[in-house]
């Protein structure tokens, strides 16, 4: 059975470097993520921006 997940929402309470959020962007889903480390938040933000631009 396949599930249509486009337009869904991913939640990642331990965002780390953002791979779950990036995957969500690439799959057409929304995403909410949290990360305690400012350094990792910045890394994740850069990765997400890149993914939103269509790059991997």
mmCIF file of C-alpha atoms in Angstrom:
data_model
loop_
_atom_site.group_PDB
_atom_site.id
_atom_site.type_symbol
_atom_site.label_atom_id
_atom_site.label_comp_id
_atom_site.label_asym_id
_atom_site.label_seq_id
_atom_site.Cartn_x
_atom_site.Cartn_y
_atom_site.Cartn_z
ATOM 1 C CA UNK A 1 0.000 0.000 0.000
ATOM 2 C CA UNK A 2 1.340 3.413 -0.944
ATOM 3 C CA UNK A 3 0.563 6.563 0.958
ATOM 4 C CA UNK A 4 0.371 9.978 -0.654
ATOM 5 C CA UNK A 5 2.516 12.075 1.666
ATOM 6 C CA UNK A 6 2.838 15.187 -0.494
ATOM 7 C CA UNK A 7 1.620 18.115 1.521
ATOM 8 C CA UNK A 8 2.110 16.262 4.795
ATOM 9 C CA UNK A 9 4.009 17.624 7.766
ATOM 10 C CA UNK A 10 7.145 16.167 9.350
ATOM 11 C CA UNK A 11 8.089 16.946 12.936
ATOM 12 C CA UNK A 12 11.664 16.463 14.161
ATOM 13 C CA UNK A 13 12.235 17.454 17.809
ATOM 14 C CA UNK A 14 15.964 16.649 17.529
ATOM 15 C CA UNK A 15 16.836 18.329 14.232
ATOM 16 C CA UNK A 16 20.591 17.889 14.246
ATOM 17 C CA UNK A 17 22.027 18.837 10.868
ATOM 18 C CA UNK A 18 18.558 18.887 9.288
ATOM 19 C CA UNK A 19 18.471 15.739 7.156
ATOM 20 C CA UNK A 20 14.851 14.942 8.062
ATOM 21 C CA UNK A 21 13.808 18.502 7.233
ATOM 22 C CA UNK A 22 15.738 18.485 3.947
ATOM 23 C CA UNK A 23 14.131 15.190 2.957
ATOM 24 C CA UNK A 24 10.720 16.655 3.743
ATOM 25 C CA UNK A 25 11.390 19.648 1.487
ATOM 26 C CA UNK A 26 12.561 17.388 -1.339
ATOM 27 C CA UNK A 27 9.431 15.220 -0.959
ATOM 28 C CA UNK A 28 7.054 18.177 -1.010
ATOM 29 C CA UNK A 29 6.156 18.124 2.683
ATOM 30 C CA UNK A 30 6.208 20.823 5.286
ATOM 31 C CA UNK A 31 8.517 20.403 8.240
ATOM 32 C CA UNK A 32 8.980 21.622 11.786
ATOM 33 C CA UNK A 33 12.252 20.968 13.555
ATOM 34 C CA UNK A 34 13.935 21.906 16.789
ATOM 35 C CA UNK A 35 17.608 21.830 17.749
ATOM 36 C CA UNK A 36 19.290 23.035 20.951
ATOM 37 C CA UNK A 37 22.638 23.790 19.299
ATOM 38 C CA UNK A 38 22.822 27.115 17.457
ATOM 39 C CA UNK A 39 25.649 25.729 15.316
ATOM 40 C CA UNK A 40 23.504 22.826 14.114
ATOM 41 C CA UNK A 41 20.531 25.148 13.532
ATOM 42 C CA UNK A 42 22.684 27.195 11.172
ATOM 43 C CA UNK A 43 23.889 24.086 9.353
ATOM 44 C CA UNK A 44 20.308 22.830 8.993
ATOM 45 C CA UNK A 45 19.094 26.220 7.746
ATOM 46 C CA UNK A 46 21.744 26.275 5.013
ATOM 47 C CA UNK A 47 20.871 22.731 3.956
ATOM 48 C CA UNK A 48 17.150 23.516 3.858
ATOM 49 C CA UNK A 49 17.717 26.646 1.763
ATOM 50 C CA UNK A 50 19.778 24.603 -0.677
ATOM 51 C CA UNK A 51 17.051 21.955 -0.902
ATOM 52 C CA UNK A 52 14.374 24.602 -1.464
ATOM 53 C CA UNK A 53 16.432 25.795 -4.406
ATOM 54 C CA UNK A 54 16.164 22.323 -5.917
ATOM 55 C CA UNK A 55 19.676 21.208 -5.093
ATOM 56 C CA UNK A 56 20.676 18.219 -3.010
#
